[in-house]
Every structure is written in C-alpha cells, then in structure tokens.
Short mmCIF file of C-alpha atoms in Angstrom, two decimals:
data_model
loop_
_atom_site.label_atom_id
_atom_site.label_comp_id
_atom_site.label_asym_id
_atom_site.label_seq_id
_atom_site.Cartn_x
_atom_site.Cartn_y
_atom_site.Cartn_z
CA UNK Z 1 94.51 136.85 72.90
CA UNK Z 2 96.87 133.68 73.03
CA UNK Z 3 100.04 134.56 71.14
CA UNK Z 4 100.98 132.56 67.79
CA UNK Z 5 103.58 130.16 66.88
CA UNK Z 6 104.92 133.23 65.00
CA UNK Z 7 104.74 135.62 67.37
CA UNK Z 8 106.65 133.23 70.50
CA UNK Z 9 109.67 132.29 67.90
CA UNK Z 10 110.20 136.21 67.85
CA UNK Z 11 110.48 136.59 71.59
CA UNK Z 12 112.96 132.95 71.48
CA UNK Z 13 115.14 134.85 68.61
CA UNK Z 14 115.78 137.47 71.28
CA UNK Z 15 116.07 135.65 73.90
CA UNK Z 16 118.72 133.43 72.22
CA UNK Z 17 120.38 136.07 70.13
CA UNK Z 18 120.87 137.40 73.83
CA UNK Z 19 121.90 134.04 75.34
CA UNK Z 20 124.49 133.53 73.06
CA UNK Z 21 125.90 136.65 72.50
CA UNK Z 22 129.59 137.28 73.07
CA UNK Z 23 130.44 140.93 72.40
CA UNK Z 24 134.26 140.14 72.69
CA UNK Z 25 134.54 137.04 71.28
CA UNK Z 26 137.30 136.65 68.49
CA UNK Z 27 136.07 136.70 64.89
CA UNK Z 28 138.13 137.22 61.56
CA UNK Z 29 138.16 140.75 61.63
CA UNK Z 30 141.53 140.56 64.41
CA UNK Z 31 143.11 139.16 61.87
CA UNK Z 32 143.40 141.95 59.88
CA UNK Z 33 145.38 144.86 61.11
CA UNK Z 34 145.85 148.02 59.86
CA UNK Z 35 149.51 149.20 59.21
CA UNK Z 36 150.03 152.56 61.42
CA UNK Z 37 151.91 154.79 59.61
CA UNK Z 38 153.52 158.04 62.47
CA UNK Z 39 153.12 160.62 60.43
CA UNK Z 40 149.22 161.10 59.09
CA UNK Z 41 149.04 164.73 58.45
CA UNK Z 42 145.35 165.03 59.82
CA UNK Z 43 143.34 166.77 62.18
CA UNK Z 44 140.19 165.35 63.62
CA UNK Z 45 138.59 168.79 63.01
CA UNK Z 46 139.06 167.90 59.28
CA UNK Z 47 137.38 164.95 59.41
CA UNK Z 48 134.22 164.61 57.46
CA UNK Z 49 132.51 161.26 57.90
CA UNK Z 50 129.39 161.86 55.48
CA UNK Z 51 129.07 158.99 53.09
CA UNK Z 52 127.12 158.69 49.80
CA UNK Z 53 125.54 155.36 50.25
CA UNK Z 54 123.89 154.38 46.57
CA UNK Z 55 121.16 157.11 46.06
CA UNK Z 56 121.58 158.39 49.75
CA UNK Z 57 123.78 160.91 51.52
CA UNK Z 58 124.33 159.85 55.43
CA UNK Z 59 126.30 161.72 57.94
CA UNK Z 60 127.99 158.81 58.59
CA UNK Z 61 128.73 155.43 57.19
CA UNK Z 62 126.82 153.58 60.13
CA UNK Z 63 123.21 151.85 60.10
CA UNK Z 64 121.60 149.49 62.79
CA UNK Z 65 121.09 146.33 61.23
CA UNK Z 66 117.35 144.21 61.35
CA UNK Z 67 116.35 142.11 64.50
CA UNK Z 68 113.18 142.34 65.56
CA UNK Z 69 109.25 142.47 65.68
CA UNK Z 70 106.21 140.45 65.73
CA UNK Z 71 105.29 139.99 69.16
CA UNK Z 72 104.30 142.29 71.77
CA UNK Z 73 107.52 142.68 73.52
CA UNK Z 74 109.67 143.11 70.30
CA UNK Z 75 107.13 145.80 69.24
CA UNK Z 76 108.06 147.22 72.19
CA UNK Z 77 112.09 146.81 71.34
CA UNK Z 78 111.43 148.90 67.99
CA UNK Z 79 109.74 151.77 69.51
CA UNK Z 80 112.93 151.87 71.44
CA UNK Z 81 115.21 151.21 68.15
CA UNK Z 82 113.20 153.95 66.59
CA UNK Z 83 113.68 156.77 69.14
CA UNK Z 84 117.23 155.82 69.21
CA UNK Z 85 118.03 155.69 65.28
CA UNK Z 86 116.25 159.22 65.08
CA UNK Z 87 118.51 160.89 68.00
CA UNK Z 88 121.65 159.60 66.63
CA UNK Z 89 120.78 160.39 63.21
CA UNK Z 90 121.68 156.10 61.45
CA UNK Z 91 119.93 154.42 58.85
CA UNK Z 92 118.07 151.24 60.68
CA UNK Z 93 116.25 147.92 59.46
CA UNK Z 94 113.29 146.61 61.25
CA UNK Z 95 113.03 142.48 61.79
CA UNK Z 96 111.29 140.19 59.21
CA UNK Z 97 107.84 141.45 58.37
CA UNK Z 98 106.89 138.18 57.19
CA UNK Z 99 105.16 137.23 60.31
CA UNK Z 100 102.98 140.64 59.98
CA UNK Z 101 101.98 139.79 56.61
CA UNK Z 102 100.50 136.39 57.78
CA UNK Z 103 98.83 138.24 60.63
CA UNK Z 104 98.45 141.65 60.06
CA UNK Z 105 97.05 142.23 63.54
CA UNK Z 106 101.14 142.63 64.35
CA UNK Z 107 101.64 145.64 61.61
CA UNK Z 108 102.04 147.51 65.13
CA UNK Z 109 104.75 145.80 66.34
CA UNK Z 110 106.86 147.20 62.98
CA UNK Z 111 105.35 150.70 62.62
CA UNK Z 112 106.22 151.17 65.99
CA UNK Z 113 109.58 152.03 64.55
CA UNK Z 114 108.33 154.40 62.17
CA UNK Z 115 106.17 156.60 65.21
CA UNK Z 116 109.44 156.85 66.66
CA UNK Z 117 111.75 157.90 63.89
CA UNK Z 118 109.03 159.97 61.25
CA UNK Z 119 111.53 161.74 59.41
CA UNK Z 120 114.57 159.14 59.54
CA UNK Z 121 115.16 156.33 56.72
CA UNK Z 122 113.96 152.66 57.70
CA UNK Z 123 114.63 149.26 55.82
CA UNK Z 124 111.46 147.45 55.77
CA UNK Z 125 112.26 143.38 55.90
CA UNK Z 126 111.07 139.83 53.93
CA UNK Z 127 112.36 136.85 53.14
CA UNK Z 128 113.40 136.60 49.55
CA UNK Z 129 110.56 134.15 48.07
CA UNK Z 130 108.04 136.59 48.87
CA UNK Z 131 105.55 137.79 46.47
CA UNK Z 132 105.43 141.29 45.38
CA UNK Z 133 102.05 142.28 47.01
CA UNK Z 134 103.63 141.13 50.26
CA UNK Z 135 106.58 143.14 49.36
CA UNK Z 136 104.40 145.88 49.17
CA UNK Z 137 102.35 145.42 52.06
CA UNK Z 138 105.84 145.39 53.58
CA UNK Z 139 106.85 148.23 52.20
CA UNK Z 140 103.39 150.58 53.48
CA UNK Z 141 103.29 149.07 56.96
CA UNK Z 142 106.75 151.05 57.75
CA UNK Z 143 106.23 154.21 55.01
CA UNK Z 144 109.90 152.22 54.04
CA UNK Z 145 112.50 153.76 52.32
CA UNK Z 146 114.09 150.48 50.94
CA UNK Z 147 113.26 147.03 51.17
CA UNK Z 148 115.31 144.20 52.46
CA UNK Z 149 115.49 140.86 50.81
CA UNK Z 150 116.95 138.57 53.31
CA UNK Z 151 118.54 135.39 52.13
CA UNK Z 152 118.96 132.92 54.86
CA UNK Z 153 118.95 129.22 53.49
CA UNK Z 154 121.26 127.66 56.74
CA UNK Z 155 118.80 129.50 59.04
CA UNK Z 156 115.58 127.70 57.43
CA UNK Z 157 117.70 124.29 57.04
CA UNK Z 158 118.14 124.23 60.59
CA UNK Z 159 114.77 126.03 61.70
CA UNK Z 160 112.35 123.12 62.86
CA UNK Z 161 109.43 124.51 60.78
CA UNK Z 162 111.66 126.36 58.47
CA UNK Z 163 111.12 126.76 54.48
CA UNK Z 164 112.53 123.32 52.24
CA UNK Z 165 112.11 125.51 48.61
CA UNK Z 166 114.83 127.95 47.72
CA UNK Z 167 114.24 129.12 44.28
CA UNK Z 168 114.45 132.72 45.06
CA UNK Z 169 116.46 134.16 42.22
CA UNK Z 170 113.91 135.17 39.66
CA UNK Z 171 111.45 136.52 42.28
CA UNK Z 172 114.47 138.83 43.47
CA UNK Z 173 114.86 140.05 39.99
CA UNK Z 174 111.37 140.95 39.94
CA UNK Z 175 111.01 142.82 43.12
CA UNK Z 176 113.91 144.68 41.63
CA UNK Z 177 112.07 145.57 39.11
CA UNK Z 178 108.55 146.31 40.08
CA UNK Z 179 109.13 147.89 43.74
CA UNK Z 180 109.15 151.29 43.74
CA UNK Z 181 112.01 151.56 46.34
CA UNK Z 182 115.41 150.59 46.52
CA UNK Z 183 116.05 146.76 47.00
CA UNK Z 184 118.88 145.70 49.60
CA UNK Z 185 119.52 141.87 49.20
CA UNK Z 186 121.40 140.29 52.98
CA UNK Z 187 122.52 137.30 54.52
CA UNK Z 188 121.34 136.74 57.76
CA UNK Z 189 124.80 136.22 59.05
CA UNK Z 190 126.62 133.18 56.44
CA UNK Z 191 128.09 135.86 54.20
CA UNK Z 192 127.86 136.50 50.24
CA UNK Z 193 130.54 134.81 47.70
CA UNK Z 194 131.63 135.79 44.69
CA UNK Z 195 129.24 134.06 42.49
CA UNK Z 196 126.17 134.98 44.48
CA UNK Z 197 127.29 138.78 44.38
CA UNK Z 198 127.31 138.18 40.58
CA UNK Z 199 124.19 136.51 39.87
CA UNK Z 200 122.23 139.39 42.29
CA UNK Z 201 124.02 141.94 40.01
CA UNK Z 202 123.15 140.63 36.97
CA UNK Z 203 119.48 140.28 38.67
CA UNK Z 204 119.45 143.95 38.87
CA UNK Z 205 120.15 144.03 42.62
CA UNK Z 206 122.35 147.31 43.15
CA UNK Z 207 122.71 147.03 46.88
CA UNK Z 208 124.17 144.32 48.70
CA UNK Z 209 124.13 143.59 52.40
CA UNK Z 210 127.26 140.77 53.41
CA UNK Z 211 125.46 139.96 56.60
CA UNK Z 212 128.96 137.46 57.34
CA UNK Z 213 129.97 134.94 59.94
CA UNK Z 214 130.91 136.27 63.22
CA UNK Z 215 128.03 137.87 64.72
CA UNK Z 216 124.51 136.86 65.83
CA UNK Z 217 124.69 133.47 64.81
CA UNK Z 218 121.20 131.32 63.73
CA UNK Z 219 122.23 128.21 63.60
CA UNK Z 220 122.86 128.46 67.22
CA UNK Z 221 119.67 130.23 67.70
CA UNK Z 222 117.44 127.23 65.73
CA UNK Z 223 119.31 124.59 66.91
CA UNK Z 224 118.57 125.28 70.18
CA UNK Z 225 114.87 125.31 69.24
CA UNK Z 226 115.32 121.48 67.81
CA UNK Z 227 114.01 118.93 69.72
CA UNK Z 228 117.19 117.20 69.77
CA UNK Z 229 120.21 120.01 69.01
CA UNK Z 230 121.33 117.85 66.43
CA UNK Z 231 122.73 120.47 64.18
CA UNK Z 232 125.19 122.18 66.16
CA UNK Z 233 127.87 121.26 63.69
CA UNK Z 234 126.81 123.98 61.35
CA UNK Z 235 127.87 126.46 64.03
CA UNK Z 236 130.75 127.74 62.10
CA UNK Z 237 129.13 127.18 58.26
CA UNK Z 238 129.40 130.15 55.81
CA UNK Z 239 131.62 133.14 55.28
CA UNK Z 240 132.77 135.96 57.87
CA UNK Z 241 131.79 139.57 56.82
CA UNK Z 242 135.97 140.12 56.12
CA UNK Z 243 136.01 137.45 53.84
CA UNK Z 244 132.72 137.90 52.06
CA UNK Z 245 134.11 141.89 51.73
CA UNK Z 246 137.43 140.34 50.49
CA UNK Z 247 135.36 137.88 47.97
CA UNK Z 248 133.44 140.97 46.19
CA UNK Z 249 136.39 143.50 46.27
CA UNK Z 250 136.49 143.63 42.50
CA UNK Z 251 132.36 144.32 42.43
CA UNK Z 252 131.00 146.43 39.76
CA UNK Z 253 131.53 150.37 40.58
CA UNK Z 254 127.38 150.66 40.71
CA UNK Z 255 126.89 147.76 43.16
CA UNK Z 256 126.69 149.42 47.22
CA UNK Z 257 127.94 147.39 49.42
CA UNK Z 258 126.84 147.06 53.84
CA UNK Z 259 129.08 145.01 55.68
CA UNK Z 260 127.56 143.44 59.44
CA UNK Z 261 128.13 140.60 61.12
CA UNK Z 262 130.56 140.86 64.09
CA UNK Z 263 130.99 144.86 64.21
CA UNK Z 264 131.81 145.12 68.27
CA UNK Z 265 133.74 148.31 68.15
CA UNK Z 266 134.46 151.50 66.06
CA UNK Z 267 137.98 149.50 64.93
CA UNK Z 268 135.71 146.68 63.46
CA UNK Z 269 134.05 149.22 61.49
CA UNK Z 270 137.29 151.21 60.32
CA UNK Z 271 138.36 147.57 59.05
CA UNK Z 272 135.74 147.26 56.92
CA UNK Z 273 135.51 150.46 55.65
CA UNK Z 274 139.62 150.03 54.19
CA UNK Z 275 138.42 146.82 52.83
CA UNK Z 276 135.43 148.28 50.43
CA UNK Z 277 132.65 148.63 52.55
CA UNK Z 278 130.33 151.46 52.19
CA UNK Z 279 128.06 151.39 54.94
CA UNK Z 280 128.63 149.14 58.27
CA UNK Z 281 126.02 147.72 60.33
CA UNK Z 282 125.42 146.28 64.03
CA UNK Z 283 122.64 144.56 65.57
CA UNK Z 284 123.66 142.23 68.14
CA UNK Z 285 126.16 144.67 69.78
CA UNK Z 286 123.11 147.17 69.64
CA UNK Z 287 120.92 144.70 70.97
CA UNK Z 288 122.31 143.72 73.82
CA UNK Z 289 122.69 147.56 74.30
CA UNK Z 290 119.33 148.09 74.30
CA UNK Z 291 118.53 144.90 76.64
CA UNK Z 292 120.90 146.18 79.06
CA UNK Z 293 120.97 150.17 79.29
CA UNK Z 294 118.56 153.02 79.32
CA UNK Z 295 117.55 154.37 76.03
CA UNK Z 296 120.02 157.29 76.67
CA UNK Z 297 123.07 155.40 77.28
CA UNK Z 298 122.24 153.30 74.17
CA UNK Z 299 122.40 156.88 72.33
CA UNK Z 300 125.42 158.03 74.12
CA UNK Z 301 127.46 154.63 72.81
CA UNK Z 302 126.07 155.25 69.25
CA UNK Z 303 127.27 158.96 69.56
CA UNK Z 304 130.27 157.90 70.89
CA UNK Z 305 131.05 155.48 68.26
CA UNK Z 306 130.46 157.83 65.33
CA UNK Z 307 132.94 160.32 67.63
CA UNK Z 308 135.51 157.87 67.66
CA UNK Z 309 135.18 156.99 64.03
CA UNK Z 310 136.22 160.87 62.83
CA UNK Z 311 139.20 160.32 65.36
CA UNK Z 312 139.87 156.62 63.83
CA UNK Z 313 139.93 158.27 60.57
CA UNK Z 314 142.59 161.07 61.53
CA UNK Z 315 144.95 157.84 62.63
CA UNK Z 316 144.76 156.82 59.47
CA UNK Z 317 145.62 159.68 57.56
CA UNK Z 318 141.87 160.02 55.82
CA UNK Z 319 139.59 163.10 56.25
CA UNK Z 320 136.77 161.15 54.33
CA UNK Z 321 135.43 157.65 53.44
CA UNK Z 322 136.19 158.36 49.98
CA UNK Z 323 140.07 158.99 51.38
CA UNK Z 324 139.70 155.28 53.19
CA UNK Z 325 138.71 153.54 50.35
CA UNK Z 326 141.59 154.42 48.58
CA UNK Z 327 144.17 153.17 51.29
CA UNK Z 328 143.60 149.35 50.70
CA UNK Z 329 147.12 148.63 50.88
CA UNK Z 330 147.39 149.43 54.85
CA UNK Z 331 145.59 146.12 55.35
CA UNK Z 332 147.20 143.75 56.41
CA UNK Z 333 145.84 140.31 56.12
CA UNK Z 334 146.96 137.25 58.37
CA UNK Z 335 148.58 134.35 56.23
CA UNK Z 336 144.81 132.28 56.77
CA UNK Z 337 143.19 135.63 55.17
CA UNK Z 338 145.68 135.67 52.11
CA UNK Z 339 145.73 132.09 51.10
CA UNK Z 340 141.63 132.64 50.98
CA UNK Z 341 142.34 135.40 48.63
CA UNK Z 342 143.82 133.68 46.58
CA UNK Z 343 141.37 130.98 46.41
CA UNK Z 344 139.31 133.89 44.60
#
C-alpha cells in the first residue's frame, strides 16, 4: 500500500528533528545556576526521588515526552519507546494521534507502545481543536491514562498544509470536562505565558505541560518542508521552558506543572525542578538515543540519569522533590533572566 501524505510527514518530523538536533547546544537553562552551598548535610542513601505528580505517585519526577507515530517506521520507534519506558519505570507520551484518527489503519503504529509497556502509564496525543469522539478514539487506541492536548499555533503557521483556525479554547474546556481521564494541555516547544496558563486554569485544565524554546524546534522542522524556506526567521519565536517556568511560578497550588524543551542532562532537570517544576520531560535527547544506541544502552542512560538525579539532590541539600521546591532562592538567574521577571 502507497503511504499517505500523513504518514511521509511523520517519517520527515524524524528525520528533521534528527537533522537538526544539537544535544549540547546552549539554551536558557545555563543561565541559571544553582548557588552551591559546602555544607548540605545529606546522604545519597537518603534520597527519595518519588514525586506526587497531580493524581499520580512516580518513582521519579521524569517522563519521556511525545514524538512519534503514524507511519510504519515510527510504529516501529514506539515499540522501542514502549519497552524502554516499562524497564526504566517513566511516564511516556506517544506522537499526535491525529493522523490515526483520519486513517485508522495506523492505530498500530500507536498501540505499539502500549504492547510494550501493559502495565506502565501512557499519554495518548491530539491537537487541541479536536472533537471529543476523536478524543476518545484517542484515548482507546492506547488504553491511555491521560490525554494530551497539544497547542502548537507557530508549528501550523509555518507547516505548508498546516491548520489557519485557532479557536481552541472552549473545545479544551470541554474535553476537560467530558473525558474521563486526566487532560494535560502542551506546547510543542514555544512555551506557555502567564495569561495562557490562566485562561487553561480557569478552563478547568489542571495539568500543564510548558513544552518551551530550546529543544526540538518546528519551525525549523516545517520550514524546511516549505517550498521556499521562507520562514526561518521564526527560528527563535516563543518562550524557553526556564522562562515559561519563571512566567507561571505564582500558579494556583492545584495546577501540575511538566517542564520539556531543552532537558540534555540530569543538571537541566535539577534546574527545573528548583524553579517549580513537577515533572520534567525529554524527547529529542531520548530520540536521538534511540536512533543511535541499542535499546539497552538507551535504558542504561535513562537509569543512569534517574541515578544521578538522587546524587544531584544530595548536592543540594534535598532528600525529596518536596525539599527542592522549597529552595527557590539557590537560583540564581543571569541579569537577561531577571529583567524578564520583572516584565511579569
């Protein structure tokens, strides 16, 4: 069978998330540092990194963020993300479903994820317009334990055959409302302000995923799919994942908050943990991972990670993430990151 439209832009996405990705790039997250104070009074045997992450209790404050499905080869990809999620014990988000709901001959190419990880909890993924019987479909294809409502306006500007309508508010609101799981709301990498975290809230949205500047970026993705490549100047449009975290600092205490976008080391993740996060994500860094390495060694860096976390945490002084978000004032923000503050 000839594969879609739908099903090649799936195979570019990884491609070019690949082609363009730059694990040790700068992004806004080395300028903040953390102040090191000599004397922590921990032990990395004390350490407890468990999190309670809205209605859920992980044993650790990580998840793999969304990327992929919808062709044969990314099927592939989450049968792989699946088996890895389940040996390392994270939280993970399959790709946008959307293409599986106009074809649902690629349902396989999602629940592949879901053979491979039974017992584990999986995001399922669609775009924010969608109706709720899609959302539902959505929702059954994976068994999902929450659903993901991506917002990603920039991404469909500069998209060739990308959406034009972006009335999405009310339809979020009543997802909330009618789904029978948990609703996550993320950017697909152009971070959340203020006001938007505000009107999801008062929406009803009670989990919130930043998806900032700084990590797989679409605009450089798309705009290598236009004819002409005409829109490269929106390569730096939107808000990093530290400043969309700084923006919603003051949220409401009910409001859960993922931060991803840029995570490309266990020190990226302590960082946003101090400033509010509750759960951290990575995709591209997994990605390439997975593009790269055995199955195994993709495991062995997770498990590594989540080891050098607990020790991260006994530099620190904290024995918990409860004990790190209580130690805000060991950021330290560079004088760029403090005169955006104060723009808030």
């Amino acid at each position: 069978m000839p594969q879609s439209q739908q099903s090649h832009r799936k195979d570019e996405h990884v491609s070019l998330a690949e082609k363009y990705y730059h694990g040790d790039q700068p992004n806004r997250f080395d300028q903040v540092r953390i102040r090191h104070d000599a004397l922590p009074e921990t032990a990395v045997a004390d350490v407890n990194l468990r999190a309670t992450i809205g209605q859920w209790h992980w044993d650790s404050p990580l998840y793999i963020e969304a990327m992929t499905g919808g062709s044969p080869h990314t099927g592939e990809l989450n049968a792989r993300l699946g088996k890895i999620a389940a040996a390392c014990g994270l939280p993970i988000a399959t790709g946008s479903q959307s293409v599986a709901i106009k074809d649902p001959q690629l349902a396989g190419t999602f629940s592949s994820m879901r053979t491979n990880n039974p017992d584990g909890l999986i995001f399922g993924n669609l775009g924010a317009g969608h109706p709720l019987a899609a959302a539902q479909t959505a929702i059954k294809m994976l068994q999902a334990d929450a659903l993901e409502l991506h917002l990603n306006v920039v991404q469909e500007i500069v998209m060739p055959e990308g959406d034009r309508d972006f009335h999405w508010l009310a339809n979020i609101q009543a997802l909330v409302q009618a789904l029978s799981v948990p609703v996550i709301v993320k950017e697909v990498g152009f971070g959340i302000s203020k006001p938007t975290m505000q009107q999801l809230y008062q929406a009803g949205v009670r989990y919130i995923d930043l998806g900032g500047h700084g990590g797989t970026n679409f605009v450089d993705i798309e705009n290598r799919r236009r004819p002409q490549r005409d829109m490269a100047y929106l390569h730096d449009f939107g808000l990093t994942t530290v400043e969309s975290l700084l923006s919603v600092q003051d949220h409401p205490q009910d409001l859960t908050i993922f931060a991803a976008g840029g995570i490309r080391q266990p020190l990226d993740v302590l960082k946003a943990l101090l400033l509010g996060a509750d759960a951290v994500g990575m995709a591209g860094t997994v990605l390439h991972a997975l593009l790269h390495h055995t199955d195994d060694e993709v495991i062995a860096m997770l498990t590594d990670w989540q080891s050098q976390l607990k020790r991260l945490l006994a530099l620190v002084g904290a024995t918990s993430i409860a004990d790190l978000h209580q130690m805000g004032d060991k950021i330290l923000l560079s004088p760029e990151l403090v005169n955006y503050k104060q723009t808030l």
